PDB file of C-alpha atoms in Angstrom:
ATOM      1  CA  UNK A  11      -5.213 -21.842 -13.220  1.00  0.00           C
ATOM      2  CA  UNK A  12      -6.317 -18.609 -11.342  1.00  0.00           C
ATOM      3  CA  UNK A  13      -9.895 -17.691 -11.986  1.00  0.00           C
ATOM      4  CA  UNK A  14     -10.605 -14.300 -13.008  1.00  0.00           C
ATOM      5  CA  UNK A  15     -13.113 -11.690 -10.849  1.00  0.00           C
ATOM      6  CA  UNK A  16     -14.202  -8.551 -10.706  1.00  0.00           C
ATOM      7  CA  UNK A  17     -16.150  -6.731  -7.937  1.00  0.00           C
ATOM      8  CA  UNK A  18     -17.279  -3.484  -7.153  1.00  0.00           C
ATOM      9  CA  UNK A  19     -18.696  -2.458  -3.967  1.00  0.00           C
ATOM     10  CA  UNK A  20     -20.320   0.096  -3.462  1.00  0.00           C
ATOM     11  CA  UNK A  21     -20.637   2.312  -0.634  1.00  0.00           C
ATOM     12  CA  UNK A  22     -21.763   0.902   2.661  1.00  0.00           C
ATOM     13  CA  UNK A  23     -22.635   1.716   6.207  1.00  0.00           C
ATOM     14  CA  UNK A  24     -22.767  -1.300   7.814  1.00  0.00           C
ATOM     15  CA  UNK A  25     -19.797  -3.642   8.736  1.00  0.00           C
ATOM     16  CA  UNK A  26     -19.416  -6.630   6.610  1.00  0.00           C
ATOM     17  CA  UNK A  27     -20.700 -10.325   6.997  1.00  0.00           C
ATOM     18  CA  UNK A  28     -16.573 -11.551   6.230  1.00  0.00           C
ATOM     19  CA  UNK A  29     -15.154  -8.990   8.473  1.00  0.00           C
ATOM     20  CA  UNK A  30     -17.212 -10.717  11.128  1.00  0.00           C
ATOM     21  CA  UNK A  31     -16.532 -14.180   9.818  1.00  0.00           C
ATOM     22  CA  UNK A  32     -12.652 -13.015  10.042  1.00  0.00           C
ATOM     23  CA  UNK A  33     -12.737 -13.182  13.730  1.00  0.00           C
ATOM     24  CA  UNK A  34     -11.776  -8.918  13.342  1.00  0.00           C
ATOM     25  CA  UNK A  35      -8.686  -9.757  12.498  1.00  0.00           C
ATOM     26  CA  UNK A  36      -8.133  -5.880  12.242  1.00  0.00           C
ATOM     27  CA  UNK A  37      -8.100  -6.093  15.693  1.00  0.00           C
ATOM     28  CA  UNK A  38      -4.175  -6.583  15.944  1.00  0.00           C
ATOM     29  CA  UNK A  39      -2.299  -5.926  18.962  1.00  0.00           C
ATOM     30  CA  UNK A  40      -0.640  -3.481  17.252  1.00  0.00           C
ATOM     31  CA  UNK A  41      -3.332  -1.281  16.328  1.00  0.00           C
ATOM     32  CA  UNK A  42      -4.703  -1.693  20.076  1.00  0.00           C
ATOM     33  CA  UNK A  43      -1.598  -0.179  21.301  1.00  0.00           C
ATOM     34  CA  UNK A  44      -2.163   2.511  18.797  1.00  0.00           C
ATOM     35  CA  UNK A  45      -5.280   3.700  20.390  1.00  0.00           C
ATOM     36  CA  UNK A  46      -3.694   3.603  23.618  1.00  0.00           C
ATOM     37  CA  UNK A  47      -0.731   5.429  22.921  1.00  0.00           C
ATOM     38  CA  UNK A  48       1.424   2.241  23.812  1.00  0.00           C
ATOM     39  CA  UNK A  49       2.479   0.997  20.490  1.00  0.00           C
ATOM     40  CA  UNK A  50       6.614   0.392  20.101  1.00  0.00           C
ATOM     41  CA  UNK A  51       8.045  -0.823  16.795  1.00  0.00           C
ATOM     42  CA  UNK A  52       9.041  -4.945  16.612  1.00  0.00           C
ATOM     43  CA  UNK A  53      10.998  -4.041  13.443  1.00  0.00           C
ATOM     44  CA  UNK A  54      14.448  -2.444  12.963  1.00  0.00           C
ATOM     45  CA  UNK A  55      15.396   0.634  10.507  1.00  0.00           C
ATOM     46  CA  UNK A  56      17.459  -0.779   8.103  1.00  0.00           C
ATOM     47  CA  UNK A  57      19.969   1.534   5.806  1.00  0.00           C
ATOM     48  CA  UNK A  58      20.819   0.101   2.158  1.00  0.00           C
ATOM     49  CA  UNK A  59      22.235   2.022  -1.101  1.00  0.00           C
ATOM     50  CA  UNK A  60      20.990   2.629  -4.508  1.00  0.00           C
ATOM     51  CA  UNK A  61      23.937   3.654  -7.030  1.00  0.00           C
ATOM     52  CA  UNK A  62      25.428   5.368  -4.291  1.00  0.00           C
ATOM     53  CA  UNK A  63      22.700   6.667  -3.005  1.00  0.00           C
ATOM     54  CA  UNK A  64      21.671   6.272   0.921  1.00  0.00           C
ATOM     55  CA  UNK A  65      17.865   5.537   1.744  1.00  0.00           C
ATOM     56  CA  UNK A  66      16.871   3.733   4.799  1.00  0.00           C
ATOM     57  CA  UNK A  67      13.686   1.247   5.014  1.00  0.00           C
ATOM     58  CA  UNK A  68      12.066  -0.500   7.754  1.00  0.00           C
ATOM     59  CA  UNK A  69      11.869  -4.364   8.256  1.00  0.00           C
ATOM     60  CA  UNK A  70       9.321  -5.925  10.365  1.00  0.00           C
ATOM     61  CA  UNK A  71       9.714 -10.077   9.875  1.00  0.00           C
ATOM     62  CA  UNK A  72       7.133 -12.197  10.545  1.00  0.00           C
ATOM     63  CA  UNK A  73       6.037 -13.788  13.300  1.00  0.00           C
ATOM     64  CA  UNK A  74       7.187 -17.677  12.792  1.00  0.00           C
ATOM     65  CA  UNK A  75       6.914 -18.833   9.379  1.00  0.00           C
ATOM     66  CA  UNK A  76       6.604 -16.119   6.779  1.00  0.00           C
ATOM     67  CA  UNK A  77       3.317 -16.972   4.617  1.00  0.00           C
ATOM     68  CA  UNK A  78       5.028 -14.306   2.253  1.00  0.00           C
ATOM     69  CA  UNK A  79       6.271 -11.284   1.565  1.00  0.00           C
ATOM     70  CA  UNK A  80       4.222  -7.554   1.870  1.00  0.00           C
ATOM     71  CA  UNK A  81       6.103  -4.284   0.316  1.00  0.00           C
ATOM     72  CA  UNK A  82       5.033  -1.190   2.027  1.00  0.00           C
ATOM     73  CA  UNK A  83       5.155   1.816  -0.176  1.00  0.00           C
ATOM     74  CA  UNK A  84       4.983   5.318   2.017  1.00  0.00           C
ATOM     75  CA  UNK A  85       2.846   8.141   1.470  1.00  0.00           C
ATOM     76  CA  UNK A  86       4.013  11.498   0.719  1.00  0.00           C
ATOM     77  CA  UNK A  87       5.717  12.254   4.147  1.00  0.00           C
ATOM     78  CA  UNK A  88       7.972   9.406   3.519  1.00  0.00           C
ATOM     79  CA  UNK A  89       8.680   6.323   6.173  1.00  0.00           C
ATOM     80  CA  UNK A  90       6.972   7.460   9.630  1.00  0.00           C
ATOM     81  CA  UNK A  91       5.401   5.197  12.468  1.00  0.00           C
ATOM     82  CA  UNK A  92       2.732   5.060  10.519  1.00  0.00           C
ATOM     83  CA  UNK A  93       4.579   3.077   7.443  1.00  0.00           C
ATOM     84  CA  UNK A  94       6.136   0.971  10.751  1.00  0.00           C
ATOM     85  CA  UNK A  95       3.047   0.215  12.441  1.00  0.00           C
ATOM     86  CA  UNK A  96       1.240  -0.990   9.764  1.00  0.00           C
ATOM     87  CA  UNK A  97       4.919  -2.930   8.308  1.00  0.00           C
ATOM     88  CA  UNK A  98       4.376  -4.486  12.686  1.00  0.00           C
ATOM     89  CA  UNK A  99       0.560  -4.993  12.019  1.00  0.00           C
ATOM     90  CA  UNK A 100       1.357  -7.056   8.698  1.00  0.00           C
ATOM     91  CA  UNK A 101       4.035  -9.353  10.534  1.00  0.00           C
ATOM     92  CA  UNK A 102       1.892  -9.877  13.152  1.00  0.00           C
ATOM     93  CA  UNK A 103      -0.159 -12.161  10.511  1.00  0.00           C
ATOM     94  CA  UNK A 104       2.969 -14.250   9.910  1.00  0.00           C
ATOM     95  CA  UNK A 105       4.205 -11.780   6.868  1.00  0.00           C
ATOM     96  CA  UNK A 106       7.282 -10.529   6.270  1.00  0.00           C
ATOM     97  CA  UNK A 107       6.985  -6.649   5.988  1.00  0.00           C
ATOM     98  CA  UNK A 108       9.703  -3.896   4.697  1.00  0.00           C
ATOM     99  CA  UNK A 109       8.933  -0.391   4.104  1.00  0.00           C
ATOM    100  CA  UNK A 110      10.878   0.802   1.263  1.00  0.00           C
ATOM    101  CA  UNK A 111      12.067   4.231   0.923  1.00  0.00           C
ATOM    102  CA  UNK A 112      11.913   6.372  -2.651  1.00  0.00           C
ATOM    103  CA  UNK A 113      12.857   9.154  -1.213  1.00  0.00           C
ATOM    104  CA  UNK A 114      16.033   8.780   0.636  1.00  0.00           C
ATOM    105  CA  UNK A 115      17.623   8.476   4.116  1.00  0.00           C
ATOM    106  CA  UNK A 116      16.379  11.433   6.449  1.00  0.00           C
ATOM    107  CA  UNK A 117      14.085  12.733   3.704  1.00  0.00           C
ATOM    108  CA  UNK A 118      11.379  13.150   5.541  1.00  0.00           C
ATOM    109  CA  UNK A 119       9.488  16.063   4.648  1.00  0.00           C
ATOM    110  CA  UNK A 120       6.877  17.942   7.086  1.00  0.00           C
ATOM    111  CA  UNK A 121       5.586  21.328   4.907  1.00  0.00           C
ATOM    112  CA  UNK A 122       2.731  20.622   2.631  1.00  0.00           C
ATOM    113  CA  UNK A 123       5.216  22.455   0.269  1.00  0.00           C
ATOM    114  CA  UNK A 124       7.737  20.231   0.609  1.00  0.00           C
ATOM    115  CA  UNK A 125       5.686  16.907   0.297  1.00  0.00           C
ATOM    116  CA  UNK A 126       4.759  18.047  -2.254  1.00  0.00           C
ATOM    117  CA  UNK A 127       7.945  18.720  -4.434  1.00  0.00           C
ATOM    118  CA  UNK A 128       8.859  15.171  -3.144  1.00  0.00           C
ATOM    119  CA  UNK A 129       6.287  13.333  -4.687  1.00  0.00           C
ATOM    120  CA  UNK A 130       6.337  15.697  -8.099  1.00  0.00           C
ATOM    121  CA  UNK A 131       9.613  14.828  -8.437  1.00  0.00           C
ATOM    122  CA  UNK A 132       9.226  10.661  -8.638  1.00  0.00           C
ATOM    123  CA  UNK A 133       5.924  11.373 -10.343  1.00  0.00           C
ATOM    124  CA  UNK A 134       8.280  13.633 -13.160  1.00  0.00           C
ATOM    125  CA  UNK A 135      10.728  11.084 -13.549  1.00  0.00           C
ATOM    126  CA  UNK A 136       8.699   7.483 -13.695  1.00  0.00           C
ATOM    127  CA  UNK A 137      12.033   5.824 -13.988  1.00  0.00           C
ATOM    128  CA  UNK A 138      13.741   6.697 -10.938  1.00  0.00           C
ATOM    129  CA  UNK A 139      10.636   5.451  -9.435  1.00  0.00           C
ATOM    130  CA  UNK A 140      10.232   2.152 -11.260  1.00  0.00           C
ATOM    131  CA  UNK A 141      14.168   1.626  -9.893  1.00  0.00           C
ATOM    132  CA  UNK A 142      13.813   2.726  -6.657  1.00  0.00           C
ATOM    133  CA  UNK A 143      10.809   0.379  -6.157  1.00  0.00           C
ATOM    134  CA  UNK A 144      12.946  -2.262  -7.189  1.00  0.00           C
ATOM    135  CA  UNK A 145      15.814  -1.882  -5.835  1.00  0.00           C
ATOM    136  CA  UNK A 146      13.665  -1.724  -2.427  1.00  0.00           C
ATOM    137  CA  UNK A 147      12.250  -4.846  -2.870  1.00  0.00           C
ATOM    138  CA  UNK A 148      15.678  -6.386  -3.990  1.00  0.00           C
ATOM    139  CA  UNK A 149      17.281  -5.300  -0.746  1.00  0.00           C
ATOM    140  CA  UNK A 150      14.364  -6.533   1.239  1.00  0.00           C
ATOM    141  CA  UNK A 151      15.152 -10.000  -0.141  1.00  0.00           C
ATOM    142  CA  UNK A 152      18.768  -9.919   0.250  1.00  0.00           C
ATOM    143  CA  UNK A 153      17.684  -9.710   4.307  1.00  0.00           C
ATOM    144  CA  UNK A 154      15.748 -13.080   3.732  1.00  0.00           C
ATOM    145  CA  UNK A 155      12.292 -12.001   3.086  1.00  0.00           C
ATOM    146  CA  UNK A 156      10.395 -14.056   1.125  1.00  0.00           C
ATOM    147  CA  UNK A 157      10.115 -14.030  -2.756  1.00  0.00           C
ATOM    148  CA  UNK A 158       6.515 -14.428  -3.124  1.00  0.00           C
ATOM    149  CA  UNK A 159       5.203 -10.143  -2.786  1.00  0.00           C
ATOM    150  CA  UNK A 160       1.992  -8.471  -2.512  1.00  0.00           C
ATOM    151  CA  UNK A 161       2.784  -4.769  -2.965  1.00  0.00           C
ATOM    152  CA  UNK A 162       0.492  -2.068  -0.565  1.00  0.00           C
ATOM    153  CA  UNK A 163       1.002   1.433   0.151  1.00  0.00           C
ATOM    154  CA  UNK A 164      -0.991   4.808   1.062  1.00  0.00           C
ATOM    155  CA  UNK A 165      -2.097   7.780  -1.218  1.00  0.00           C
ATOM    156  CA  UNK A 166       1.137   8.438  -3.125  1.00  0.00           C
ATOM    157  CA  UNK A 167       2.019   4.875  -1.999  1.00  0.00           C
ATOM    158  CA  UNK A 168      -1.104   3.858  -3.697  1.00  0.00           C
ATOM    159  CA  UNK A 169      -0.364   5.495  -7.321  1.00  0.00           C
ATOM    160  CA  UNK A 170       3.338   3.809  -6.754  1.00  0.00           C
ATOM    161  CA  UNK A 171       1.772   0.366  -6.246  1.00  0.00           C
ATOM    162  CA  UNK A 172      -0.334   0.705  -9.608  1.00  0.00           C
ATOM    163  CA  UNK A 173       3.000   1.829 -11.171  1.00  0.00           C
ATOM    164  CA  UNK A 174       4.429  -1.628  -9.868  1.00  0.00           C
ATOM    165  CA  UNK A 175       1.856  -3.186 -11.230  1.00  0.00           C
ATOM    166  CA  UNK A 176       1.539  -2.337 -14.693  1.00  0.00           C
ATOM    167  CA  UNK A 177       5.148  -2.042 -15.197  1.00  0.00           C
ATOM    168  CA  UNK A 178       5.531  -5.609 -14.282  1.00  0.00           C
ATOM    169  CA  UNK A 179       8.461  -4.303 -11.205  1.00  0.00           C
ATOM    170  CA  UNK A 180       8.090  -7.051  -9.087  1.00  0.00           C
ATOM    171  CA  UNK A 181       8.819 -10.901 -10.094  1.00  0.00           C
ATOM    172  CA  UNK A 182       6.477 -13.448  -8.450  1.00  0.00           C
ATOM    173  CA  UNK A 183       4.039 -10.799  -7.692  1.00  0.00           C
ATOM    174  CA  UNK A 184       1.004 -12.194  -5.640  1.00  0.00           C
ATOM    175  CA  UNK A 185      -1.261  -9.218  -5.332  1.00  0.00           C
ATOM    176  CA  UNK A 186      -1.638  -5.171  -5.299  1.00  0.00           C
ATOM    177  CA  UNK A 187      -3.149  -2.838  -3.091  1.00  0.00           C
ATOM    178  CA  UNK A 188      -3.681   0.720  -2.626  1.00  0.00           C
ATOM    179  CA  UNK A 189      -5.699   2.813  -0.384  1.00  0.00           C
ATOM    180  CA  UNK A 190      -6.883   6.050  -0.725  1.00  0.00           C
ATOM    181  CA  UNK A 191      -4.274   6.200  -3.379  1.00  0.00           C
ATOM    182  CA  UNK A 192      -3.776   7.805  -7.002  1.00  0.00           C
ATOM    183  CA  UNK A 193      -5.570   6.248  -9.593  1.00  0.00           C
ATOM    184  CA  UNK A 194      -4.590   7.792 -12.929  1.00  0.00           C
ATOM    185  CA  UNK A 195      -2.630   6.063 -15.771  1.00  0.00           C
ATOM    186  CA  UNK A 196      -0.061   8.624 -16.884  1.00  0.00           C
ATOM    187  CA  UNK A 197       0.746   9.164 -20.444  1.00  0.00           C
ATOM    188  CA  UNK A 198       2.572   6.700 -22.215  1.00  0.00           C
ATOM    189  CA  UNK A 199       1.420   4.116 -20.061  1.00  0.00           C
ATOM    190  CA  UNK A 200      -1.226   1.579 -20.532  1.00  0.00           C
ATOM    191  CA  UNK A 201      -3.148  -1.292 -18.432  1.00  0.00           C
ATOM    192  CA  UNK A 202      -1.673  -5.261 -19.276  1.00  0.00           C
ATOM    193  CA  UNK A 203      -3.158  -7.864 -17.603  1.00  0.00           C
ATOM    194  CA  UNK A 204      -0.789  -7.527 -14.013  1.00  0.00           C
ATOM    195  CA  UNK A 205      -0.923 -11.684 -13.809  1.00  0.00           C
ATOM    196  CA  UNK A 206      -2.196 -10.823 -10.420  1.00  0.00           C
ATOM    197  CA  UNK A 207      -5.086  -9.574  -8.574  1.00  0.00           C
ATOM    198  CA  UNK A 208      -5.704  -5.489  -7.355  1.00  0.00           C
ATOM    199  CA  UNK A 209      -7.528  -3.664  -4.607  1.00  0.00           C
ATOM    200  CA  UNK A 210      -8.144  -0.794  -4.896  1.00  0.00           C
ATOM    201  CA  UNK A 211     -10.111   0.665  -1.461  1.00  0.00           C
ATOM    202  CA  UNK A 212     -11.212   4.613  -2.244  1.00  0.00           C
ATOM    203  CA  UNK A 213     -13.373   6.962   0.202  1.00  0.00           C
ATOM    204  CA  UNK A 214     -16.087   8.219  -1.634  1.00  0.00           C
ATOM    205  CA  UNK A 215     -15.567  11.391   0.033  1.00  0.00           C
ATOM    206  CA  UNK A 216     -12.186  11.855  -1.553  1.00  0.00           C
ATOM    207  CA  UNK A 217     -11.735  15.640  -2.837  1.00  0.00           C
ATOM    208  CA  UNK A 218      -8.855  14.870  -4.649  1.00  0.00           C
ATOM    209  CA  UNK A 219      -9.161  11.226  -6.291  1.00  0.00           C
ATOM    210  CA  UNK A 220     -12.861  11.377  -7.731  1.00  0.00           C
ATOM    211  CA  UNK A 221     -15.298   8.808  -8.063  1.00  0.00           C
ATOM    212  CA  UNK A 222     -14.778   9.475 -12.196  1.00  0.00           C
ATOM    213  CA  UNK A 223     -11.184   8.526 -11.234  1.00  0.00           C
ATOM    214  CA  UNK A 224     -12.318   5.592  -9.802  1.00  0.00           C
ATOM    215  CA  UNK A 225     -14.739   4.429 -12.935  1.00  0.00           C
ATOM    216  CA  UNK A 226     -11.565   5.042 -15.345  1.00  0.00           C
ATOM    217  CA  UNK A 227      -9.700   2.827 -13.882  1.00  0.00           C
ATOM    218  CA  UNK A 228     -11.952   0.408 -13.677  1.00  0.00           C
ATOM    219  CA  UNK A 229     -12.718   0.518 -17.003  1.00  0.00           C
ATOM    220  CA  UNK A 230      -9.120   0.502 -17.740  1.00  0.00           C
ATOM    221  CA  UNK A 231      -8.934  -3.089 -15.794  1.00  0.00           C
ATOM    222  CA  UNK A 232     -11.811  -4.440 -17.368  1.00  0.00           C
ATOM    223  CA  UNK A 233     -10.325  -3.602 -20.924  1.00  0.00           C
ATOM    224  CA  UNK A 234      -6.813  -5.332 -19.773  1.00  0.00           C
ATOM    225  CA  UNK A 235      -8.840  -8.597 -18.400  1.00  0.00           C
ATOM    226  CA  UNK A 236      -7.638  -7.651 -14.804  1.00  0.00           C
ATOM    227  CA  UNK A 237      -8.698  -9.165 -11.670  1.00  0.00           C
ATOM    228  CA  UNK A 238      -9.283  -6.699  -9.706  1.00  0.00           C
ATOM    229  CA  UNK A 239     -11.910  -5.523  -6.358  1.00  0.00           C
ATOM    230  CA  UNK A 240     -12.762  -1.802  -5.582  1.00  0.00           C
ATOM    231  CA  UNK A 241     -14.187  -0.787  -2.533  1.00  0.00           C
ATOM    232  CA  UNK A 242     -15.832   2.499  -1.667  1.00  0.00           C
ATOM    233  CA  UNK A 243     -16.434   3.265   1.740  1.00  0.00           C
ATOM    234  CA  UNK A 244     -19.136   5.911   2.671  1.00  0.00           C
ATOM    235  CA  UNK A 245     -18.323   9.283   3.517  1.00  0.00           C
ATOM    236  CA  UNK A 246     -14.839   8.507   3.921  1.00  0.00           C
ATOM    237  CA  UNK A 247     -12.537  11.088   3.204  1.00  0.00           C
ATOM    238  CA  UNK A 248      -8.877  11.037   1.351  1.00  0.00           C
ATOM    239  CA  UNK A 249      -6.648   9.701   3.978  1.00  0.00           C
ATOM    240  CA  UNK A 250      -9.035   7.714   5.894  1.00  0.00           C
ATOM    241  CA  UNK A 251      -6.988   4.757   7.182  1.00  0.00           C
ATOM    242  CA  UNK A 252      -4.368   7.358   8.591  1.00  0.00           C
ATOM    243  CA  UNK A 253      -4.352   6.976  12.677  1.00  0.00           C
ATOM    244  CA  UNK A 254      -4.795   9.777  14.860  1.00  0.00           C
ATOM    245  CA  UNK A 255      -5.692  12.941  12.032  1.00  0.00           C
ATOM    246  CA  UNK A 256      -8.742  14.324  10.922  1.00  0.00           C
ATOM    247  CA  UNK A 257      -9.397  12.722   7.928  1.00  0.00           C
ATOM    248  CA  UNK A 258      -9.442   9.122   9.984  1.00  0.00           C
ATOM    249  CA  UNK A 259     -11.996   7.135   9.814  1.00  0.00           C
ATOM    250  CA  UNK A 260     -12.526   3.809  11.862  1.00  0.00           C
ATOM    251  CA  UNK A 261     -15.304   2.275   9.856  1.00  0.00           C
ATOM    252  CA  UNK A 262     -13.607   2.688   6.544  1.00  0.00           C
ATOM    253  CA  UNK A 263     -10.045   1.216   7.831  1.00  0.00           C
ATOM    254  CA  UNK A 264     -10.949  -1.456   9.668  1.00  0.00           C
ATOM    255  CA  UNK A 265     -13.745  -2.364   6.110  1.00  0.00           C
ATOM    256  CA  UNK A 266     -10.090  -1.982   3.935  1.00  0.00           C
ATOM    257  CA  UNK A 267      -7.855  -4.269   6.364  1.00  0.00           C
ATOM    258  CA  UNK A 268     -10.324  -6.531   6.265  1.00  0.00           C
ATOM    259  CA  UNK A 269     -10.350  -6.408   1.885  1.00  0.00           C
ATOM    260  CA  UNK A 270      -6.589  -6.444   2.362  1.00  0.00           C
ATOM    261  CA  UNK A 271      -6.360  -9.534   4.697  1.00  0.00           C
ATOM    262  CA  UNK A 272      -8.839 -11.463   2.093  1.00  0.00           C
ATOM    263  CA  UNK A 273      -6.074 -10.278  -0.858  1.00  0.00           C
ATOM    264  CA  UNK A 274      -3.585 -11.933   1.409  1.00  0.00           C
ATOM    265  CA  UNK A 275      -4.828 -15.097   1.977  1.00  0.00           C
ATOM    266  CA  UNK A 276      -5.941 -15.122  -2.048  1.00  0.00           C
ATOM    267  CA  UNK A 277      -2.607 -14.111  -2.865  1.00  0.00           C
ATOM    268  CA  UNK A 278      -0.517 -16.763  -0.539  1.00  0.00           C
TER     269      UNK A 278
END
């Protein structure tokens, strides 16, 4: 029988005791060759169909055994390298990774404008997303993956992940995890216990997800007996774990790969 916790942790400057303890294991090769301009993908771009629809993922398997099985949920821009290169970085632990794709194959928006009609349209109709999560995830294990799933993704990923969750969209779900994503419970929706545990890891710099956004959920959690961890991460800013932009920052990532890597080995 799982035991139940609940931590908050607040804002921080200094690099964590268990980060240390982890031997960095944010240190991956793959981020390395990020920094260096190097990086190449070790997974494939996979095509699949949803009622006749064409959308197009990314698998990354793991290296050797698979421990489990990681869905990658995109932010608003769709699948990029940056969905890939973290799928490479989470294989690289002996995961199986796929990116799945709500949005469709070559759907990959650029404008602001266009992002942005993208992700109002899944967040207008909930049930093509709940479907499209699903039908993902039931692709990725036709391929092989395997069943056991923690489910991750990044700012609109994020708010997709806690749909997952309390929708109950993935069978033998092992954990959740969102970054710098949306935390709101939409209307007509409510928090049940997800039968597994949450992170949620939030900049407290975020302009658009607030720290009152943060405490709702929580209390949201509490009130559903979740087990759940949030982690706040000093002046970080929305979009903090996202390489190479302006909004990047180091300190915060590497803290939230280091919370996510703890979910993992939790989870499997």
């Amino acid at each position: 029988m799982k035991t139940r916790t609940t931590k908050m942790r607040l804002p921080t400057t200094v690099l964590p005791a268990t980060m240390l303890a982890a031997g960095l294991l944010f240190q991956t090769p793959a981020l390395a060759d990020n920094h260096g301009g190097t990086w190449e993908p070790s997974g494939k771009d996979i095509g699949y169909q949803v009622d006749g629809e064409s959308f197009e993922g990314y698998l990354s398997s793991a290296d050797g055994e698979s421990r489990g099985t990681v869905l990658v949920i995109h932010d608003w821009d769709g699948i990029d390298d940056y969905e890939r290169q973290r799928a490479d970085m989470i294989a690289a632990m002996g995961f199986d990774a796929f990116a799945v794709d709500l949005y469709g194959e070559g759907n990959r928006p650029q404008e602001t404008g266009a992002k942005k009609a993208e992700t109002e349209r899944l967040y207008k109709d909930r049930e093509r997303m709940q479907s499209l999560t699903r039908a993902g995830l039931e692709f990725a294990r036709e391929q092989g993956v395997a069943e056991e799933t923690v489910v991750m993704g990044y700012c609109f990923g994020g708010a997709v992940v806690l749909e997952a969750a309390r929708n109950g969209l993935v069978d033998q779900a092992a954990g959740f995890a969102t970054f710098h994503g949306g935390l709101g419970t939409p209307e007509g929706q409510s928090w049940p216990d997800p039968g597994a545990p949450i992170l949620v890891a939030h900049g407290a710099a975020d302009s658009m997800i607030s720290m009152d956004d943060v405490a709702t959920l929580s209390g949201e959690l509490e009130d559903a007996g979740a087990t759940y961890t949030i982690e706040v991460y000093s002046g970080a800013p929305h979009a903090f774990t996202v390489f190479g932009t302006g909004a990047y920052q180091e300190r915060a990532d590497k803290q939230s790969w280091t919370a996510f890597t703890e979910l993992l080995d939790q989870a499997f």
